[in-house]
Amino acid sequence: MPTLETVRGPVDTADLGPTYMHEHIFVLDADMQVNYPAEWGSEDDRVADAVAKLQALAAQGIRSIADPTVVGLGRYIPRIQRIAELVPELNIIPATGCYTYDQIPFFFYYRGPALSAALGAEVPDPMVDLFVGDITEGIADTGVKAAFLKCAVDHRGMTDGVTRVMRAVARAHRHTGAPITVHTHPGSHTGLAVKRLLCDEEGVDPTRVVLGHSGDSNDLDHLSGLADEGFILGMDRFGINVETTFEARADTLVEMCSRGYADRMVLAHDASCYIDWIDPNVLALMTQWNYLHIHDDVLPYIRERGVTEAQIETMLVDVPRRYFENVTAY
């Protein structure tokens, strides 16, 4: 059987079970941890809190989470390894890539393609080697291999930095076959921009791509069009009810299932045990740290409105397994 890399090592994809496809354990600014340590507090306390929340998630029957925390989001695998060892009943699937809405991290700014004009020759992008190495050799010196790629495009659109990261992700995908998750802003129809650059220009198969945060939109025709192209739609922000409501998210999911797209959707919360980018008072309104909304709120709601157990299993089990199994480098 095919295997998949997790923080604790490879697992058989048949053992993934119910999977939430977009859950952060921590979202951090590394500079702030160094320069504002009081905000982070005790490392042991943070780890213990994460372990308790993930154990509660596993107790609900979830067996795997895909954690798209990459460069730009404070990824630190040794901390996640420590947590994974304390929650062995939950598979934590790590990612590689780079998260930005605008410019690339300064480390890469004067490396790679930006130097091509000055040097009079094409300069390879070191991000590609970083992403490929994370997948084939392991992240830093941890031995943990990434299983998928992550990039982002938000309301600012395809800035130079976003474009460069997305092309690097596409090239790492072609080299390794690892699937891709893209943070999108569906209100700006950025899924169409992903199709143009990632698929039409860079040759990525849309069936290998999750368009994250698609559930932020209730534009059913737009979502249906993306699903018809082959994309997997991330209905992955249950519990974040700032720009929309729980009912709007859930009703969109129900209607997309009724249109026959259960096999083109995955579920999650985009939750985090701790996030240092948002004022704690605002974060409390978002209930961002709660991984249990789907089990406690969403599934009862959509069952009452006609979503079948087979459709729920498709979204939680079959689509994630298919996404991670169909790995072909080209």
Short mmCIF file of C-alpha atoms in Angstrom, two decimals:
data_model
loop_
_atom_site.label_atom_id
_atom_site.label_comp_id
_atom_site.label_asym_id
_atom_site.label_seq_id
_atom_site.Cartn_x
_atom_site.Cartn_y
_atom_site.Cartn_z
CA MET A 1 0.00 0.00 0.00
CA PRO A 2 1.12 3.62 -0.53
CA THR A 3 2.67 5.36 2.45
CA LEU A 4 2.58 8.96 3.61
CA GLU A 5 5.11 10.91 5.65
CA THR A 6 3.99 12.14 9.07
CA VAL A 7 5.88 13.79 11.92
CA ARG A 8 6.37 10.37 13.55
CA GLY A 9 7.37 8.69 10.28
CA PRO A 10 5.65 7.05 7.31
CA VAL A 11 2.18 5.53 7.66
CA ASP A 12 0.04 3.49 5.31
CA THR A 13 -2.47 5.79 3.61
CA ALA A 14 -5.15 3.21 4.43
CA ASP A 15 -4.57 4.11 8.08
CA LEU A 16 -5.17 7.86 7.70
CA GLY A 17 -8.82 7.51 8.69
CA PRO A 18 -10.94 10.66 9.17
CA THR A 19 -8.67 13.57 8.30
CA TYR A 20 -8.94 17.32 8.81
CA MET A 21 -7.02 18.87 5.96
CA HIS A 22 -6.03 22.31 7.27
CA GLU A 23 -5.16 22.58 10.96
CA HIS A 24 -2.21 24.51 12.38
CA ILE A 25 -0.79 23.55 15.75
CA PHE A 26 0.98 26.90 16.18
CA VAL A 27 1.08 30.01 14.00
CA LEU A 28 4.01 32.14 15.10
CA ASP A 29 6.31 35.02 14.28
CA ALA A 30 9.77 33.72 15.16
CA ASP A 31 11.13 37.23 15.70
CA MET A 32 8.44 37.92 18.29
CA GLN A 33 9.26 34.75 20.20
CA VAL A 34 12.84 35.96 20.55
CA ASN A 35 12.09 39.63 21.24
CA TYR A 36 8.79 39.38 23.11
CA PRO A 37 9.06 36.12 25.09
CA ALA A 38 6.38 37.13 27.61
CA GLU A 39 3.79 36.78 24.85
CA TRP A 40 4.76 33.15 24.23
CA GLY A 41 5.18 32.25 27.89
CA SER A 42 6.26 28.81 29.04
CA GLU A 43 7.29 26.33 26.37
CA ASP A 44 6.12 23.45 28.54
CA ASP A 45 2.75 25.09 29.09
CA ARG A 46 2.27 25.67 25.36
CA VAL A 47 3.15 22.09 24.55
CA ALA A 48 0.88 20.72 27.25
CA ASP A 49 -2.00 22.86 26.01
CA ALA A 50 -1.51 21.66 22.44
CA VAL A 51 -1.31 18.03 23.55
CA ALA A 52 -4.58 18.34 25.50
CA LYS A 53 -6.41 19.90 22.55
CA LEU A 54 -5.11 17.35 20.07
CA GLN A 55 -5.95 14.47 22.40
CA ALA A 56 -9.51 15.79 22.59
CA LEU A 57 -9.62 15.90 18.81
CA ALA A 58 -8.39 12.31 18.53
CA ALA A 59 -10.98 11.25 21.11
CA GLN A 60 -13.65 12.43 18.68
CA GLY A 61 -12.42 9.89 16.12
CA ILE A 62 -10.14 12.05 13.98
CA ARG A 63 -7.02 10.12 13.09
CA SER A 64 -5.01 12.62 11.01
CA ILE A 65 -4.51 16.34 10.50
CA ALA A 66 -2.64 18.09 7.70
CA ASP A 67 -0.65 20.97 9.20
CA PRO A 68 0.19 23.56 6.49
CA THR A 69 2.54 25.56 8.72
CA VAL A 70 5.50 26.52 6.53
CA VAL A 71 8.16 29.21 6.17
CA GLY A 72 6.49 32.49 7.11
CA LEU A 73 4.17 30.88 9.66
CA GLY A 74 6.72 29.95 12.30
CA ARG A 75 7.24 26.29 11.48
CA TYR A 76 9.49 24.64 14.08
CA ILE A 77 9.47 20.88 13.67
CA PRO A 78 11.32 19.89 16.90
CA ARG A 79 8.44 21.35 18.93
CA ILE A 80 5.89 19.49 16.77
CA GLN A 81 7.89 16.26 17.15
CA ARG A 82 7.64 16.61 20.91
CA ILE A 83 3.87 17.03 20.68
CA ALA A 84 3.45 14.18 18.20
CA GLU A 85 5.18 11.75 20.53
CA LEU A 86 2.65 12.62 23.23
CA VAL A 87 -0.35 12.16 20.90
CA PRO A 88 0.61 8.99 18.99
CA GLU A 89 -3.03 8.26 18.17
CA LEU A 90 -3.08 11.28 15.82
CA ASN A 91 -1.10 11.49 12.57
CA ILE A 92 0.33 14.98 12.03
CA ILE A 93 1.15 15.54 8.34
CA PRO A 94 3.78 18.27 7.82
CA ALA A 95 4.19 20.65 4.89
CA THR A 96 6.80 22.70 3.11
CA GLY A 97 6.46 25.91 1.15
CA CYS A 98 6.27 29.61 1.90
CA TYR A 99 3.43 31.79 3.13
CA THR A 100 3.19 35.38 1.95
CA TYR A 101 0.51 37.68 0.55
CA ASP A 102 3.07 40.12 -0.86
CA GLN A 103 6.88 39.85 -0.86
CA ILE A 104 9.07 36.83 -0.28
CA PRO A 105 11.05 36.49 2.97
CA PHE A 106 14.09 38.77 2.99
CA PHE A 107 16.41 35.75 3.10
CA PHE A 108 15.41 34.92 -0.48
CA TYR A 109 15.09 38.47 -1.75
CA TYR A 110 18.65 38.81 -3.10
CA ARG A 111 18.98 35.16 -4.09
CA GLY A 112 17.77 33.40 -7.16
CA PRO A 113 15.71 34.99 -9.97
CA ALA A 114 16.05 38.54 -8.59
CA LEU A 115 19.74 38.39 -9.59
CA SER A 116 19.17 37.16 -13.14
CA ALA A 117 19.11 40.60 -14.76
CA ALA A 118 22.17 41.83 -12.84
CA LEU A 119 24.21 38.71 -13.67
CA GLY A 120 23.00 38.41 -17.23
CA ALA A 121 21.99 34.79 -16.78
CA GLU A 122 19.07 32.88 -15.36
CA VAL A 123 19.61 32.09 -11.68
CA PRO A 124 17.72 29.10 -10.22
CA ASP A 125 15.38 29.77 -7.33
CA PRO A 126 16.80 28.37 -4.06
CA MET A 127 13.25 27.98 -2.75
CA VAL A 128 12.78 25.05 -5.12
CA ASP A 129 15.77 23.23 -3.63
CA LEU A 130 14.54 23.99 -0.12
CA PHE A 131 11.07 22.60 -0.81
CA VAL A 132 12.38 19.53 -2.63
CA GLY A 133 14.88 18.84 0.15
CA ASP A 134 12.17 19.11 2.80
CA ILE A 135 10.19 16.44 0.93
CA THR A 136 12.96 14.06 -0.11
CA GLU A 137 15.53 14.41 2.69
CA GLY A 138 13.75 16.00 5.64
CA ILE A 139 13.12 19.41 7.18
CA ALA A 140 16.35 20.95 8.52
CA ASP A 141 18.10 18.24 10.53
CA THR A 142 14.95 16.70 12.05
CA GLY A 143 14.56 13.74 9.71
CA VAL A 144 10.87 14.67 9.34
CA LYS A 145 9.84 14.75 5.68
CA ALA A 146 7.17 17.10 4.35
CA ALA A 147 4.22 15.43 2.62
CA PHE A 148 2.69 18.38 0.78
CA LEU A 149 3.37 21.93 -0.41
CA LYS A 150 1.78 25.21 0.67
CA CYS A 151 1.60 28.69 -0.84
CA ALA A 152 -0.85 31.59 -0.67
CA VAL A 153 -2.61 34.25 -2.71
CA ASP A 154 -4.91 36.69 -0.96
CA HIS A 155 -6.86 39.83 -1.91
CA ARG A 156 -3.66 41.56 -3.08
CA GLY A 157 -3.50 39.05 -5.92
CA MET A 158 -0.46 37.84 -7.79
CA THR A 159 2.22 40.14 -6.46
CA ASP A 160 5.80 39.48 -7.57
CA GLY A 161 6.49 37.62 -4.33
CA VAL A 162 3.34 35.50 -4.49
CA THR A 163 4.05 34.65 -8.12
CA ARG A 164 7.62 33.61 -7.38
CA VAL A 165 6.60 31.38 -4.46
CA MET A 166 3.83 29.75 -6.47
CA ARG A 167 6.17 28.96 -9.36
CA ALA A 168 8.70 27.48 -6.90
CA VAL A 169 5.95 25.35 -5.36
CA ALA A 170 4.87 24.17 -8.82
CA ARG A 171 8.40 23.17 -9.74
CA ALA A 172 8.92 21.33 -6.45
CA HIS A 173 5.62 19.54 -7.10
CA ARG A 174 6.74 18.48 -10.56
CA HIS A 175 10.00 17.15 -9.13
CA THR A 176 8.49 15.25 -6.21
CA GLY A 177 4.81 14.69 -6.99
CA ALA A 178 3.84 16.12 -3.59
CA PRO A 179 0.34 17.67 -3.67
CA ILE A 180 -0.33 21.36 -3.09
CA THR A 181 -2.55 23.43 -0.81
CA VAL A 182 -3.10 27.10 -1.63
CA HIS A 183 -4.46 29.71 0.77
CA THR A 184 -6.98 31.58 -1.40
CA HIS A 185 -9.30 34.55 -1.06
CA PRO A 186 -12.49 33.36 -2.76
CA GLY A 187 -14.15 36.75 -2.49
CA SER A 188 -11.54 37.97 -5.00
CA HIS A 189 -11.86 34.79 -7.09
CA THR A 190 -8.16 34.07 -6.60
CA GLY A 191 -8.83 30.42 -7.40
CA LEU A 192 -8.96 31.52 -11.04
CA ALA A 193 -5.52 33.12 -10.66
CA VAL A 194 -4.25 29.83 -9.20
CA LYS A 195 -5.59 28.01 -12.24
CA ARG A 196 -3.87 30.41 -14.64
CA LEU A 197 -0.43 30.33 -13.04
CA LEU A 198 -0.18 27.00 -11.28
CA CYS A 199 -2.09 24.88 -13.78
CA ASP A 200 -2.19 26.60 -17.18
CA GLU A 201 1.34 28.02 -17.05
CA GLU A 202 3.18 25.61 -14.75
CA GLY A 203 1.35 22.42 -15.74
CA VAL A 204 0.04 21.29 -12.33
CA ASP A 205 -2.98 18.98 -12.47
CA PRO A 206 -5.87 20.71 -10.64
CA THR A 207 -6.82 17.42 -8.98
CA ARG A 208 -3.55 17.67 -7.03
CA VAL A 209 -4.49 21.06 -5.55
CA VAL A 210 -6.63 22.04 -2.56
CA LEU A 211 -7.99 25.58 -2.83
CA GLY A 212 -7.96 26.51 0.83
CA HIS A 213 -10.73 28.57 2.44
CA SER A 214 -13.18 28.04 -0.41
CA GLY A 215 -15.91 27.90 2.22
CA ASP A 216 -15.43 31.62 2.88
CA SER A 217 -17.61 32.12 -0.22
CA ASN A 218 -21.26 31.28 -0.80
CA ASP A 219 -20.93 31.88 -4.55
CA LEU A 220 -22.04 28.40 -5.48
CA ASP A 221 -21.59 28.79 -9.21
CA HIS A 222 -18.01 30.00 -8.74
CA LEU A 223 -17.21 27.11 -6.41
CA SER A 224 -18.88 24.62 -8.74
CA GLY A 225 -16.82 25.92 -11.65
CA LEU A 226 -13.57 25.40 -9.73
CA ALA A 227 -14.66 21.91 -8.71
CA ASP A 228 -15.52 21.14 -12.34
CA GLU A 229 -11.94 22.06 -13.25
CA GLY A 230 -10.84 19.28 -10.85
CA PHE A 231 -9.74 21.35 -7.85
CA ILE A 232 -10.42 20.14 -4.31
CA LEU A 233 -12.28 22.79 -2.33
CA GLY A 234 -11.15 23.42 1.23
CA MET A 235 -14.26 23.90 3.37
CA ASP A 236 -11.85 24.47 6.17
CA ARG A 237 -12.69 27.43 8.40
CA PHE A 238 -15.51 26.16 10.57
CA GLY A 239 -15.36 28.15 13.79
CA ILE A 240 -13.99 31.32 12.13
CA ASN A 241 -17.15 33.37 11.83
CA VAL A 242 -15.80 36.86 11.20
CA GLU A 243 -16.54 37.53 7.53
CA THR A 244 -19.41 35.04 7.35
CA THR A 245 -21.58 32.95 9.66
CA PHE A 246 -21.60 29.33 10.71
CA GLU A 247 -24.93 28.84 8.95
CA ALA A 248 -23.65 30.34 5.69
CA ARG A 249 -20.61 28.06 5.72
CA ALA A 250 -22.63 24.98 6.55
CA ASP A 251 -25.42 25.76 4.06
CA THR A 252 -22.83 26.18 1.30
CA LEU A 253 -21.41 22.77 2.19
CA VAL A 254 -24.90 21.23 2.12
CA GLU A 255 -25.70 22.74 -1.27
CA MET A 256 -22.38 21.69 -2.78
CA CYS A 257 -23.03 18.13 -1.59
CA SER A 258 -26.50 18.26 -3.16
CA ARG A 259 -24.86 19.33 -6.43
CA GLY A 260 -22.68 16.22 -6.33
CA TYR A 261 -19.36 17.70 -5.22
CA ALA A 262 -18.70 15.73 -2.02
CA ASP A 263 -15.81 14.07 -3.84
CA ARG A 264 -14.26 17.50 -4.45
CA MET A 265 -14.31 18.85 -0.89
CA VAL A 266 -12.33 18.43 2.33
CA LEU A 267 -13.13 19.67 5.83
CA ALA A 268 -11.20 21.46 8.58
CA HIS A 269 -11.22 24.46 10.95
CA ASP A 270 -7.97 26.31 10.09
CA ALA A 271 -7.53 26.13 13.87
CA SER A 272 -4.45 26.75 15.97
CA CYS A 273 -3.60 26.02 19.58
CA TYR A 274 -1.80 29.35 19.65
CA ILE A 275 -1.48 32.20 17.18
CA ASP A 276 0.48 35.37 17.88
CA TRP A 277 -0.61 37.45 14.88
CA ILE A 278 -4.03 38.45 16.19
CA ASP A 279 -5.11 40.32 19.30
CA PRO A 280 -6.31 37.75 21.85
CA ASN A 281 -9.67 39.55 22.19
CA VAL A 282 -10.30 39.21 18.46
CA LEU A 283 -9.06 35.65 18.50
CA ALA A 284 -11.57 34.78 21.20
CA LEU A 285 -14.36 35.88 18.85
CA MET A 286 -12.95 33.64 16.14
CA THR A 287 -12.81 30.53 18.40
CA GLN A 288 -9.77 29.69 16.30
CA TRP A 289 -8.26 27.27 18.80
CA ASN A 290 -11.25 24.88 18.87
CA TYR A 291 -10.71 21.80 16.69
CA LEU A 292 -14.10 20.30 17.61
CA HIS A 293 -16.63 22.44 15.72
CA ILE A 294 -17.02 19.99 12.85
CA HIS A 295 -17.78 17.03 15.08
CA ASP A 296 -19.92 18.96 17.57
CA ASP A 297 -21.70 21.44 15.28
CA VAL A 298 -21.20 20.88 11.56
CA LEU A 299 -21.92 17.19 11.18
CA PRO A 300 -25.23 17.28 13.10
CA TYR A 301 -26.28 20.38 11.13
CA ILE A 302 -25.56 18.95 7.68
CA ARG A 303 -27.01 15.53 8.52
CA GLU A 304 -30.31 17.20 9.40
CA ARG A 305 -30.25 18.84 5.97
CA GLY A 306 -29.73 15.70 3.95
CA VAL A 307 -25.97 15.16 3.70
CA THR A 308 -25.45 11.40 3.85
CA GLU A 309 -22.99 9.37 5.89
CA ALA A 310 -21.41 8.25 2.63
CA GLN A 311 -20.82 11.89 1.61
CA ILE A 312 -19.34 12.71 5.02
CA GLU A 313 -16.96 9.74 4.76
CA THR A 314 -16.02 10.83 1.25
CA MET A 315 -15.01 14.29 2.48
CA LEU A 316 -13.25 13.13 5.64
CA VAL A 317 -11.62 9.89 4.45
CA ASP A 318 -11.73 9.23 0.72
CA VAL A 319 -10.71 12.62 -0.68
CA PRO A 320 -7.77 13.14 1.72
CA ARG A 321 -6.53 9.63 1.01
CA ARG A 322 -6.80 10.16 -2.75
CA TYR A 323 -5.04 13.52 -2.48
CA PHE A 324 -2.05 12.01 -0.71
CA GLU A 325 -1.91 8.71 -2.62
CA ASN A 326 -1.76 10.03 -6.19
CA VAL A 327 1.91 11.02 -6.04
CA THR A 328 3.64 11.07 -9.41
CA ALA A 329 6.68 13.18 -10.24
CA TYR A 330 6.87 14.40 -13.84
#
